PDB file of C-alpha atoms in Angstrom:
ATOM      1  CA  UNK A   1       6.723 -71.839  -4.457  1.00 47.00           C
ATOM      2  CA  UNK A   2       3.334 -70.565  -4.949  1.00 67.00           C
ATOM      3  CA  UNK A   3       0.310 -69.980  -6.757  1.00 72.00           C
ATOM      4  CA  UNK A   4      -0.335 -66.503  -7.707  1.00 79.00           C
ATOM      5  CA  UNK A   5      -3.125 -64.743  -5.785  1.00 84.00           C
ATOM      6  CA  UNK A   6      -6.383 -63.379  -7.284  1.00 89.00           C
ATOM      7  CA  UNK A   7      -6.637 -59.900  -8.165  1.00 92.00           C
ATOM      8  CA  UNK A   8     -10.389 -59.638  -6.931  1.00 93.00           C
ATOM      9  CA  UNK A   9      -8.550 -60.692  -3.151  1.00 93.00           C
ATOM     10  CA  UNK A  10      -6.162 -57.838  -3.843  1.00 94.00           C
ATOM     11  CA  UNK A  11      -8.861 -55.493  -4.513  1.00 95.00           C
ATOM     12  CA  UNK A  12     -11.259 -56.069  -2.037  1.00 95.00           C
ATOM     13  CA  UNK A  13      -7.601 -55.388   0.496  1.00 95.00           C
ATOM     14  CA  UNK A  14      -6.908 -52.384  -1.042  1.00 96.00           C
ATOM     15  CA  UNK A  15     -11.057 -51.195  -1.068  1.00 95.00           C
ATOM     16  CA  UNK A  16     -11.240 -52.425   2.755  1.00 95.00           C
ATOM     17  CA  UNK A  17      -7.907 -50.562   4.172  1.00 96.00           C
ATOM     18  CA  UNK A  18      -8.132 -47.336   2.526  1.00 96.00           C
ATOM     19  CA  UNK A  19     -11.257 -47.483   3.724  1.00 95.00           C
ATOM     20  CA  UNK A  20     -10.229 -48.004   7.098  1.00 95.00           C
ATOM     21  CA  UNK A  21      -7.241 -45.230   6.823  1.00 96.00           C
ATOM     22  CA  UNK A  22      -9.163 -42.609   5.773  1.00 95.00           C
ATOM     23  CA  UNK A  23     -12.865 -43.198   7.274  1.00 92.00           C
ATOM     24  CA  UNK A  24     -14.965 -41.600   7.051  1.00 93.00           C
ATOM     25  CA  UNK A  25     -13.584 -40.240   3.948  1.00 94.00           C
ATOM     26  CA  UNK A  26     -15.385 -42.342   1.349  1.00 92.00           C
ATOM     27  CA  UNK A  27     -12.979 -44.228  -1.356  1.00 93.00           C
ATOM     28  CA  UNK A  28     -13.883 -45.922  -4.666  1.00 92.00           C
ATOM     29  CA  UNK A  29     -12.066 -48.472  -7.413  1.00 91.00           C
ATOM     30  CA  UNK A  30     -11.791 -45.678 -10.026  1.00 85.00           C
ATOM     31  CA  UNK A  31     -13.473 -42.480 -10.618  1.00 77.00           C
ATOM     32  CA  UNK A  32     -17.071 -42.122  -9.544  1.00 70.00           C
ATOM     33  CA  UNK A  33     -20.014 -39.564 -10.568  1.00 65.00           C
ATOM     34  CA  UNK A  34     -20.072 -38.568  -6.663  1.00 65.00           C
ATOM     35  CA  UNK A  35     -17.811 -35.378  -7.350  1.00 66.00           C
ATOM     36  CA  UNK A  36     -20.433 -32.977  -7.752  1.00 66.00           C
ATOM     37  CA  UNK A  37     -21.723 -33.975  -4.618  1.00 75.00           C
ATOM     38  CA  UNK A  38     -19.005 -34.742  -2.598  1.00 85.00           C
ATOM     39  CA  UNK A  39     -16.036 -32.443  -1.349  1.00 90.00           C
ATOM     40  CA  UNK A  40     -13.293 -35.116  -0.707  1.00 93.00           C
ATOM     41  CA  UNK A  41     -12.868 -38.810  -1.804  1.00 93.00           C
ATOM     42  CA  UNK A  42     -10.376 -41.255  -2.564  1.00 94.00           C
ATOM     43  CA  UNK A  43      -9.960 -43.739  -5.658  1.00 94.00           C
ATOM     44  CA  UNK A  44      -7.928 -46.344  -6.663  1.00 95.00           C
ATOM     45  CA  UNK A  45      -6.456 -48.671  -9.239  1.00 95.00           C
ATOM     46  CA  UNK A  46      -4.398 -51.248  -9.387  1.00 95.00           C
ATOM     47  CA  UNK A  47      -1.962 -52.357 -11.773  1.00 94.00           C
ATOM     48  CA  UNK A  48       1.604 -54.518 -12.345  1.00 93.00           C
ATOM     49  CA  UNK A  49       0.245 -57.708 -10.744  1.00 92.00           C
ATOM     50  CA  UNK A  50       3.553 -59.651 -11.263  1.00 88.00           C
ATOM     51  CA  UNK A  51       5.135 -62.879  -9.604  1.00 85.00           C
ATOM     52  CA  UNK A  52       8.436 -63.169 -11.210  1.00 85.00           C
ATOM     53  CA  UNK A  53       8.324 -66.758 -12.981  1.00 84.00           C
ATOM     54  CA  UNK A  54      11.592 -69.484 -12.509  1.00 84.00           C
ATOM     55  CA  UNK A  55      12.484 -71.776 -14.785  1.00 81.00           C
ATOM     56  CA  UNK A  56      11.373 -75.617 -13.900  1.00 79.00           C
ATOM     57  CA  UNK A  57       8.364 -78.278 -14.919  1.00 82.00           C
ATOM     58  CA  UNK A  58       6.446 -76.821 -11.642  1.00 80.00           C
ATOM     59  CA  UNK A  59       4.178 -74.326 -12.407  1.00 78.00           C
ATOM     60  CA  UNK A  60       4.181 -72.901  -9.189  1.00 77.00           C
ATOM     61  CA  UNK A  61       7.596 -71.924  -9.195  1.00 80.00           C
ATOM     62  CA  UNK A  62       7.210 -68.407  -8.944  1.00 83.00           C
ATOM     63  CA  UNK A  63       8.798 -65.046  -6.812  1.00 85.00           C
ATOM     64  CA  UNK A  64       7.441 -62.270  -4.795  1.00 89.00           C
ATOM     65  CA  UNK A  65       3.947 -60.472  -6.267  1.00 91.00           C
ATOM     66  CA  UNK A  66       4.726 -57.174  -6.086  1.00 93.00           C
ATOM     67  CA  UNK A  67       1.302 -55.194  -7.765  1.00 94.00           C
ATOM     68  CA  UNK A  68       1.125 -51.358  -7.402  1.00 96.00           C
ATOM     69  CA  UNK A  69      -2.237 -49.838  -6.674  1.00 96.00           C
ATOM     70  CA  UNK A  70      -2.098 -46.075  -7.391  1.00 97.00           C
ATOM     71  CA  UNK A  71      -4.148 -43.851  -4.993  1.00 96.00           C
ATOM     72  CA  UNK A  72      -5.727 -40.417  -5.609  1.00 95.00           C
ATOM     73  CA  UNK A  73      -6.986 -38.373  -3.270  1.00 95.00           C
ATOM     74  CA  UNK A  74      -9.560 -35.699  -4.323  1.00 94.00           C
ATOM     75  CA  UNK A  75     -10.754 -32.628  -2.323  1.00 94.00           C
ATOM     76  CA  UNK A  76     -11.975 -29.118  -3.405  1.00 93.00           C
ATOM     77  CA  UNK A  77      -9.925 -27.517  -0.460  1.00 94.00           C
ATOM     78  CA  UNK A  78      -5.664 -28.224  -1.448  1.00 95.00           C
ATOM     79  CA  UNK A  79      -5.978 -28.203   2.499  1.00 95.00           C
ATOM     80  CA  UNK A  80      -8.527 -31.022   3.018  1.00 95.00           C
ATOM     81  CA  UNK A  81      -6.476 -32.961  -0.151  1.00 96.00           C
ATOM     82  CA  UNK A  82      -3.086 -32.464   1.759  1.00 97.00           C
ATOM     83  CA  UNK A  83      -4.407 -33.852   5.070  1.00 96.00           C
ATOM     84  CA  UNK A  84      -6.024 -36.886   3.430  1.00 97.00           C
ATOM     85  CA  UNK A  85      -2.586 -37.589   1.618  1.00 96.00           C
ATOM     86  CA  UNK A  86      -0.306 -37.677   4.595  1.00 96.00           C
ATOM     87  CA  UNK A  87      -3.003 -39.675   6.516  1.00 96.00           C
ATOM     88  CA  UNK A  88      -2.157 -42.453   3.853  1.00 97.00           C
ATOM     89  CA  UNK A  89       1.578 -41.750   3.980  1.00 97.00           C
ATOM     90  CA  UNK A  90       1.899 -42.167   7.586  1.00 96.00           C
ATOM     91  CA  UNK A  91      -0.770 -45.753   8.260  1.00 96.00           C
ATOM     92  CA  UNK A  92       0.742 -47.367   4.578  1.00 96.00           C
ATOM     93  CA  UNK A  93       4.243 -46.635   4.105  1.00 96.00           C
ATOM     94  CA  UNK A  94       6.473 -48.839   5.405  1.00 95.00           C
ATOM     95  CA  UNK A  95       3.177 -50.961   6.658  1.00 95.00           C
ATOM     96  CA  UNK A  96       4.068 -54.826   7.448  1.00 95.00           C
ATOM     97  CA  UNK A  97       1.369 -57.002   8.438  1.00 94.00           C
ATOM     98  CA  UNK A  98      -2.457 -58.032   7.913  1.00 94.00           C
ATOM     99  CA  UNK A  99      -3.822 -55.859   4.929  1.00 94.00           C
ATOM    100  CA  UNK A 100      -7.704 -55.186   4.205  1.00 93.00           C
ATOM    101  CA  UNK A 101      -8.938 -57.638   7.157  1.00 89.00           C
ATOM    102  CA  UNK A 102      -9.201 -60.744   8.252  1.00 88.00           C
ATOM    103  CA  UNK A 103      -9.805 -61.878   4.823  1.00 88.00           C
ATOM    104  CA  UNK A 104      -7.351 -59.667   3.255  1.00 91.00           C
ATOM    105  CA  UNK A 105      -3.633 -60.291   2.549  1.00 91.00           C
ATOM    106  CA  UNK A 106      -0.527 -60.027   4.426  1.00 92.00           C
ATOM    107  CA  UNK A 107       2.148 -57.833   3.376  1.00 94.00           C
ATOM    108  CA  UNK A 108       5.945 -57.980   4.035  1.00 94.00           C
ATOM    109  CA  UNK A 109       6.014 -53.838   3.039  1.00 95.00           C
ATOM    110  CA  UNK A 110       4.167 -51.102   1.004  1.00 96.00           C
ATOM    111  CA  UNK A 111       5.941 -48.494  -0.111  1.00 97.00           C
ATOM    112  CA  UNK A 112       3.932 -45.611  -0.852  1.00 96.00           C
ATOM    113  CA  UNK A 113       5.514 -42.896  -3.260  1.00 96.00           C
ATOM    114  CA  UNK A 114       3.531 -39.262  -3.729  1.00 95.00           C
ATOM    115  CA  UNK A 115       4.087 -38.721  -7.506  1.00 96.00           C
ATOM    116  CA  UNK A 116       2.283 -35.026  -8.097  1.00 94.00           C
ATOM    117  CA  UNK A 117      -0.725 -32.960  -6.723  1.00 95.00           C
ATOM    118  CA  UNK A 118      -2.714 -30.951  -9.547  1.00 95.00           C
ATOM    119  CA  UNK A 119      -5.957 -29.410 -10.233  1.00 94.00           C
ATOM    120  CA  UNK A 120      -8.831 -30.686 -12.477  1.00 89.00           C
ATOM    121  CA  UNK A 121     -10.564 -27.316 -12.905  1.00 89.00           C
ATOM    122  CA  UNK A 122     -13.207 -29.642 -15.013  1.00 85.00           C
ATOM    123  CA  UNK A 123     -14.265 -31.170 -11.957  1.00 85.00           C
ATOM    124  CA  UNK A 124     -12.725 -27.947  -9.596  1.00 88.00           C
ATOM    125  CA  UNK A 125     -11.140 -31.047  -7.418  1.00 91.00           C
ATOM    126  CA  UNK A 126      -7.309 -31.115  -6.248  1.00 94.00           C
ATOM    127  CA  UNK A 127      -5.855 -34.063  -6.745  1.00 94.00           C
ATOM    128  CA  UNK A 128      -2.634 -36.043  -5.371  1.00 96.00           C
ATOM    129  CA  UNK A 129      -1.542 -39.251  -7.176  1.00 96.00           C
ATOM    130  CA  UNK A 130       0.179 -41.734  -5.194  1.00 96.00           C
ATOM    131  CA  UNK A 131       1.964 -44.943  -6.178  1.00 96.00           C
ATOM    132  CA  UNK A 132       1.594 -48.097  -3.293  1.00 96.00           C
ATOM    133  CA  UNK A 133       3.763 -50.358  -4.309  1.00 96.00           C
ATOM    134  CA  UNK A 134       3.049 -53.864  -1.849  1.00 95.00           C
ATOM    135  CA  UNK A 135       5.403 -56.824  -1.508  1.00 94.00           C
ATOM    136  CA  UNK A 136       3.648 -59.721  -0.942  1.00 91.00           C
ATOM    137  CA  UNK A 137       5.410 -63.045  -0.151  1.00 84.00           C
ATOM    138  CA  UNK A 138       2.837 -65.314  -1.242  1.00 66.00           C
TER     139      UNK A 138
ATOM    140  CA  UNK B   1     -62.163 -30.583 -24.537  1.00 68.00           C
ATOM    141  CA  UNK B   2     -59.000 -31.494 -23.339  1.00 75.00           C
ATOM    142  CA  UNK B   3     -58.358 -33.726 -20.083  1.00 78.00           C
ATOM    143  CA  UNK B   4     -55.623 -32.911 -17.954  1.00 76.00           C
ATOM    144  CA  UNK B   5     -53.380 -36.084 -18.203  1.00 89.00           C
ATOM    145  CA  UNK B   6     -52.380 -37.369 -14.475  1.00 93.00           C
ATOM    146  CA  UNK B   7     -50.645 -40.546 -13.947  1.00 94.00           C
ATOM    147  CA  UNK B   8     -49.169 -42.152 -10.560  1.00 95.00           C
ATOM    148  CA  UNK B   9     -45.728 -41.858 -10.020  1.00 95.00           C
ATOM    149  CA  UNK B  10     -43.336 -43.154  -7.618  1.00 96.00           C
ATOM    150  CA  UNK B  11     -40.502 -40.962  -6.176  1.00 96.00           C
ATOM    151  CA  UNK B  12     -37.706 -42.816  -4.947  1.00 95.00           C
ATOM    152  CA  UNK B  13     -34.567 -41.888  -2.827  1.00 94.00           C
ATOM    153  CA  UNK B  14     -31.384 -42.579  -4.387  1.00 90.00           C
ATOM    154  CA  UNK B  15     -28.478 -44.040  -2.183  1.00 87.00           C
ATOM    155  CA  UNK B  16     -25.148 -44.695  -3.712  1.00 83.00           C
ATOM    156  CA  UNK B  17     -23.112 -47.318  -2.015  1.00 84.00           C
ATOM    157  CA  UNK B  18     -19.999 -49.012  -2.334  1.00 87.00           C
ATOM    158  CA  UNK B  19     -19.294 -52.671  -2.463  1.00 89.00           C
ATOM    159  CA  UNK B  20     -16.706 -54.897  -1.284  1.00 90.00           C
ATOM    160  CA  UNK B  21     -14.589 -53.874  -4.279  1.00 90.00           C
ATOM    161  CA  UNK B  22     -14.782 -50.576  -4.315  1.00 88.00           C
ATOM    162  CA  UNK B  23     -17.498 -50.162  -7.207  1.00 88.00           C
ATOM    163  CA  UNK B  24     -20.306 -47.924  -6.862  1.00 84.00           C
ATOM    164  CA  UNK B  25     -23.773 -48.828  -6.203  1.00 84.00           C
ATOM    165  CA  UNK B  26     -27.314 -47.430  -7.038  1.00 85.00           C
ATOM    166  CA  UNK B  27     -29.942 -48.590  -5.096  1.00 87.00           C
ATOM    167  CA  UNK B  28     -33.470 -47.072  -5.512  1.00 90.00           C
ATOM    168  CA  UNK B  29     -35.754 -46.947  -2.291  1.00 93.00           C
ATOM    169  CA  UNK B  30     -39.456 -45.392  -2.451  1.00 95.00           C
ATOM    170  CA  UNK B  31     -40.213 -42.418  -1.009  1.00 96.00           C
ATOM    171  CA  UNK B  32     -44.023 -41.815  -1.878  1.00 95.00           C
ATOM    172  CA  UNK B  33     -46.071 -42.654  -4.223  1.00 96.00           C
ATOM    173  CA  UNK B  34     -48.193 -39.613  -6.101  1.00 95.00           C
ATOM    174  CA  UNK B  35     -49.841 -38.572  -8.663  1.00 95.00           C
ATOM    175  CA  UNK B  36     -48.256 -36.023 -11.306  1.00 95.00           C
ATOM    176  CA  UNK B  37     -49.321 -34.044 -14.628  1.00 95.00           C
ATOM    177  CA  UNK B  38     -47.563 -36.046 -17.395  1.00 94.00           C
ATOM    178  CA  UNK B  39     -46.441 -33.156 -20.559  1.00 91.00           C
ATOM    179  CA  UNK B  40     -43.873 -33.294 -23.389  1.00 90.00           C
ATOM    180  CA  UNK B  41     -43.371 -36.888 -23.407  1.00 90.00           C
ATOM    181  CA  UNK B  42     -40.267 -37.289 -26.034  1.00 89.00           C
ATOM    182  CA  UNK B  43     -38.382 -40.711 -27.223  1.00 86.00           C
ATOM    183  CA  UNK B  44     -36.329 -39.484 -29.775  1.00 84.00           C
ATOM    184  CA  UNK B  45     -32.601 -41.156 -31.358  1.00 79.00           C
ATOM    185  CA  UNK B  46     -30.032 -38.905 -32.712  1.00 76.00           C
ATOM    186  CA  UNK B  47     -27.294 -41.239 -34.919  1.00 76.00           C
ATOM    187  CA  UNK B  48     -24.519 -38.782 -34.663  1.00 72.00           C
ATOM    188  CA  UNK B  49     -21.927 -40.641 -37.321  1.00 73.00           C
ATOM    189  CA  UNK B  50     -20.841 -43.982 -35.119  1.00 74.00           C
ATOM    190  CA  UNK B  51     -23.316 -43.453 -32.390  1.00 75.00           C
ATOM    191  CA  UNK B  52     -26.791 -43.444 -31.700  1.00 75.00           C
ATOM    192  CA  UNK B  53     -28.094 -41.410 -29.008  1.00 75.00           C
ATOM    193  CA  UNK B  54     -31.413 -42.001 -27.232  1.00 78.00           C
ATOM    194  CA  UNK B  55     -33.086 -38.878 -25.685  1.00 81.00           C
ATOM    195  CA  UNK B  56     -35.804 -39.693 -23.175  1.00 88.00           C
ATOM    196  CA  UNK B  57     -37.676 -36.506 -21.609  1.00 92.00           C
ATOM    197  CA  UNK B  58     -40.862 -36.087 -19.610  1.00 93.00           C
ATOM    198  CA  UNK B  59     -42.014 -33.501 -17.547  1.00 95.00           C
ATOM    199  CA  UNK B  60     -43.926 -33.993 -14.493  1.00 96.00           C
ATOM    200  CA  UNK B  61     -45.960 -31.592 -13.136  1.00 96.00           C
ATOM    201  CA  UNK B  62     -46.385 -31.481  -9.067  1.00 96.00           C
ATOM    202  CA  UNK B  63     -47.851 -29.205  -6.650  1.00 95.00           C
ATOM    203  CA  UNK B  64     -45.229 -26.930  -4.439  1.00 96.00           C
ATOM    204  CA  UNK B  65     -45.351 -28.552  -0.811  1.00 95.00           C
ATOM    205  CA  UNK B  66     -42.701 -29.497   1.480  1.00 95.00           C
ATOM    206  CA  UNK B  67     -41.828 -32.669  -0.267  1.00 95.00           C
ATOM    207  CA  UNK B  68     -41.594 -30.983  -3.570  1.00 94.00           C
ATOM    208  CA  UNK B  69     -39.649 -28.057  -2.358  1.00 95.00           C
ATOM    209  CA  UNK B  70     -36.649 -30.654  -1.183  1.00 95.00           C
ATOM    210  CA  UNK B  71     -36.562 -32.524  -4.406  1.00 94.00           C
ATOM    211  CA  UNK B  72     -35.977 -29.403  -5.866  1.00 94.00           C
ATOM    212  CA  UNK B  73     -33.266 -28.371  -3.607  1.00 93.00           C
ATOM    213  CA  UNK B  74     -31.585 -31.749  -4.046  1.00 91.00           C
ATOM    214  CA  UNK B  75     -32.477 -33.018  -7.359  1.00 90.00           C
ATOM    215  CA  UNK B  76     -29.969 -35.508  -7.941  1.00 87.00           C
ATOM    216  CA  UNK B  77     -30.921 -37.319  -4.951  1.00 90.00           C
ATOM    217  CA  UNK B  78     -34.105 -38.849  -6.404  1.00 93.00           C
ATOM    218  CA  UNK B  79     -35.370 -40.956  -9.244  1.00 93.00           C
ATOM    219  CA  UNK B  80     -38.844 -40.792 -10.914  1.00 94.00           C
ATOM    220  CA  UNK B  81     -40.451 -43.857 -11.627  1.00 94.00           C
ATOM    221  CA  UNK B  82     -43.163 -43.788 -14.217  1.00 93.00           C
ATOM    222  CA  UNK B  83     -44.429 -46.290 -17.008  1.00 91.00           C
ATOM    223  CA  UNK B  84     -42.002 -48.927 -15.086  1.00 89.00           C
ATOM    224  CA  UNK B  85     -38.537 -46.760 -15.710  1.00 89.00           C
ATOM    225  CA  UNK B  86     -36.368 -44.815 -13.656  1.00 90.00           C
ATOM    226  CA  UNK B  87     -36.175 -41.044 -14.564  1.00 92.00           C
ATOM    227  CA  UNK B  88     -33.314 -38.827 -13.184  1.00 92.00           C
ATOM    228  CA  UNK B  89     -34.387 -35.093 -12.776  1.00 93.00           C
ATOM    229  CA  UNK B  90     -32.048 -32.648 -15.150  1.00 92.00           C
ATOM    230  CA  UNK B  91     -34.481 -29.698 -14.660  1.00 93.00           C
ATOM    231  CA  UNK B  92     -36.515 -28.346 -11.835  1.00 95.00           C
ATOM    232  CA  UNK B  93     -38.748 -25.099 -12.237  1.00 95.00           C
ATOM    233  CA  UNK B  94     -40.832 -23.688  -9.808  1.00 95.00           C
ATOM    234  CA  UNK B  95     -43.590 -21.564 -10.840  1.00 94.00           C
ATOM    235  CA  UNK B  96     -43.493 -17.924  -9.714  1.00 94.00           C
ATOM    236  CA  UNK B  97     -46.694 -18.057  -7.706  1.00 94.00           C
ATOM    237  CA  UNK B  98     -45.665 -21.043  -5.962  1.00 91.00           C
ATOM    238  CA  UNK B  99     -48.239 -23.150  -6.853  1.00 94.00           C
ATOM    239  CA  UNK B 100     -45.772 -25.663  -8.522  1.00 95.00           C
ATOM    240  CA  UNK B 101     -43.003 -27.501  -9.594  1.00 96.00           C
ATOM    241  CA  UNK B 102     -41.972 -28.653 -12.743  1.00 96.00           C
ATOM    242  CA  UNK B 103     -39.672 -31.855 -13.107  1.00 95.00           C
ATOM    243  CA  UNK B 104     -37.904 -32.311 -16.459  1.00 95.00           C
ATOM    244  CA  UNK B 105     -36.905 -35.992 -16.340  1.00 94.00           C
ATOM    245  CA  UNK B 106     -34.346 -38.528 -18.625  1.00 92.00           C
ATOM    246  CA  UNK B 107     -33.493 -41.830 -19.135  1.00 85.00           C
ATOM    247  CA  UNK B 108     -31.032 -43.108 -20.840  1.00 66.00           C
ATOM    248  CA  UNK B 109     -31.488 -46.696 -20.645  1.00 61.00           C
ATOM    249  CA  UNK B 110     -31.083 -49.391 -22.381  1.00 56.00           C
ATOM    250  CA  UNK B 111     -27.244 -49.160 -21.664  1.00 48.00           C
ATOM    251  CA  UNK B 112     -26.167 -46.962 -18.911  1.00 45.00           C
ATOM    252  CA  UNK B 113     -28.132 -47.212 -15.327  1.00 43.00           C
ATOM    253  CA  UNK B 114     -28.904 -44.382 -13.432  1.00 40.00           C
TER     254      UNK B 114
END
């Protein structure tokens, strides 16, 4: 039984380990106007914030959060784009433990699934979408 | 007879940041102060069908040294500040003789920063 947790908490986590994975690489909450300037970043967004709810008079009866934060990694070299993708795969999936900090979250497991790579030839930037699913047993 | 219209302006670095959240931040930090010919000042609004769109220009008018020379090789890394507003550079020109440098400048407050 548990409250649910704030997103803002969630996305500071998410801002402060990505960061962490792929310094110095720099990585934003969404798109930023940094890509003329900047060969390779990472953004993110979350979504499907969800505590499954049980039946009962106590609000606080409530499952597992399991919210989704989608990654993707930009780079004009596929190379460079590549690199910074696996460097996620390898520190978050499968990850148990402290997330984002000391005053982040803890995690019983991300699972972090690479959808597709493509190429915005608005922006000339490769791009890799990945799905982070976390399971958090608040 | 005409007079040559110079006004102080304030050239500031811009830094982009990022918060604890991920967002994106401006900050503006000066530079140097100087003093620049002011032309073409234009404060114009467009309603194209649902939208009204403010254009903002100014050109500044500065000698070619060192300091004007880097601006120009890096012009969205600074912000003009004149008549207490920020002005982003969209257009740098420097003369042929290399005797100066001609910022073209907009705003486009009141709703979007820079």
């Amino acid at each position: 039984m548990t409250t649910q947790q704030s997103i803002v908490t969630y996305g500071k986590a998410i801002q402060a380990q990505l960061a962490s994975v792929v310094n110095p690489v720099p990585v934003y909450a969404n798109f930023n106007r940094n890509f003329a300037s900047q060969p390779k970043f990472v953004t993110w967004q979350l979504r499907n914030v969800h505590q499954p709810v049980y039946t009962g008079p106590t609000q606080s009866n409530k499952g597992i959060d399991t919210p989704t934060f989608q990654a993707s990694v930009f780079a004009q070299d596929m190379n460079d784009a590549f690199g910074i993708e696996d460097t996620i795969v390898q520190a978050l999936h499968g990850y148990t433990g402290q997330f984002g900090g000391s005053s982040g979250i803890f995690v019983a497991k991300i699972d972090v699934s690479m959808l597709y790579n493509t190429y915005d030839d608005q922006v000339k930037l490769h791009q890799i979408i990945l799905d982070c699913r976390m399971t958090i047993p608040c | 007879m005409a007079i040559a219209r110079f006004e102080n302006i304030a050239i500031n670095n811009v830094v982009n940041t990022i918060d604890s959240l991920g967002q994106t931040t401006t900050a503006l930090t000066l530079w140097f102060n100087t003093r620049a010919k002011v032309m073409d000042v234009r404060d114009a609004m467009q309603n194209a069908k649902d939208d009204r769109v403010y254009i903002r220009n100014v050109k500044f008018v500065l000698n070619y040294t060192p300091n004007t020379k880097t601006i120009s090789d890096n012009q969205f890394g600074y912000a003009i500040n004149w008549r207490n507003s920020d002005w982003r550079i969209s257009d740098v020109m420097e003369s042929n003789d290399r005797m100066n440098v001609t910022l073209t400048c907009y705003r486009n407050d009141p709703v979007t920063s820079l």
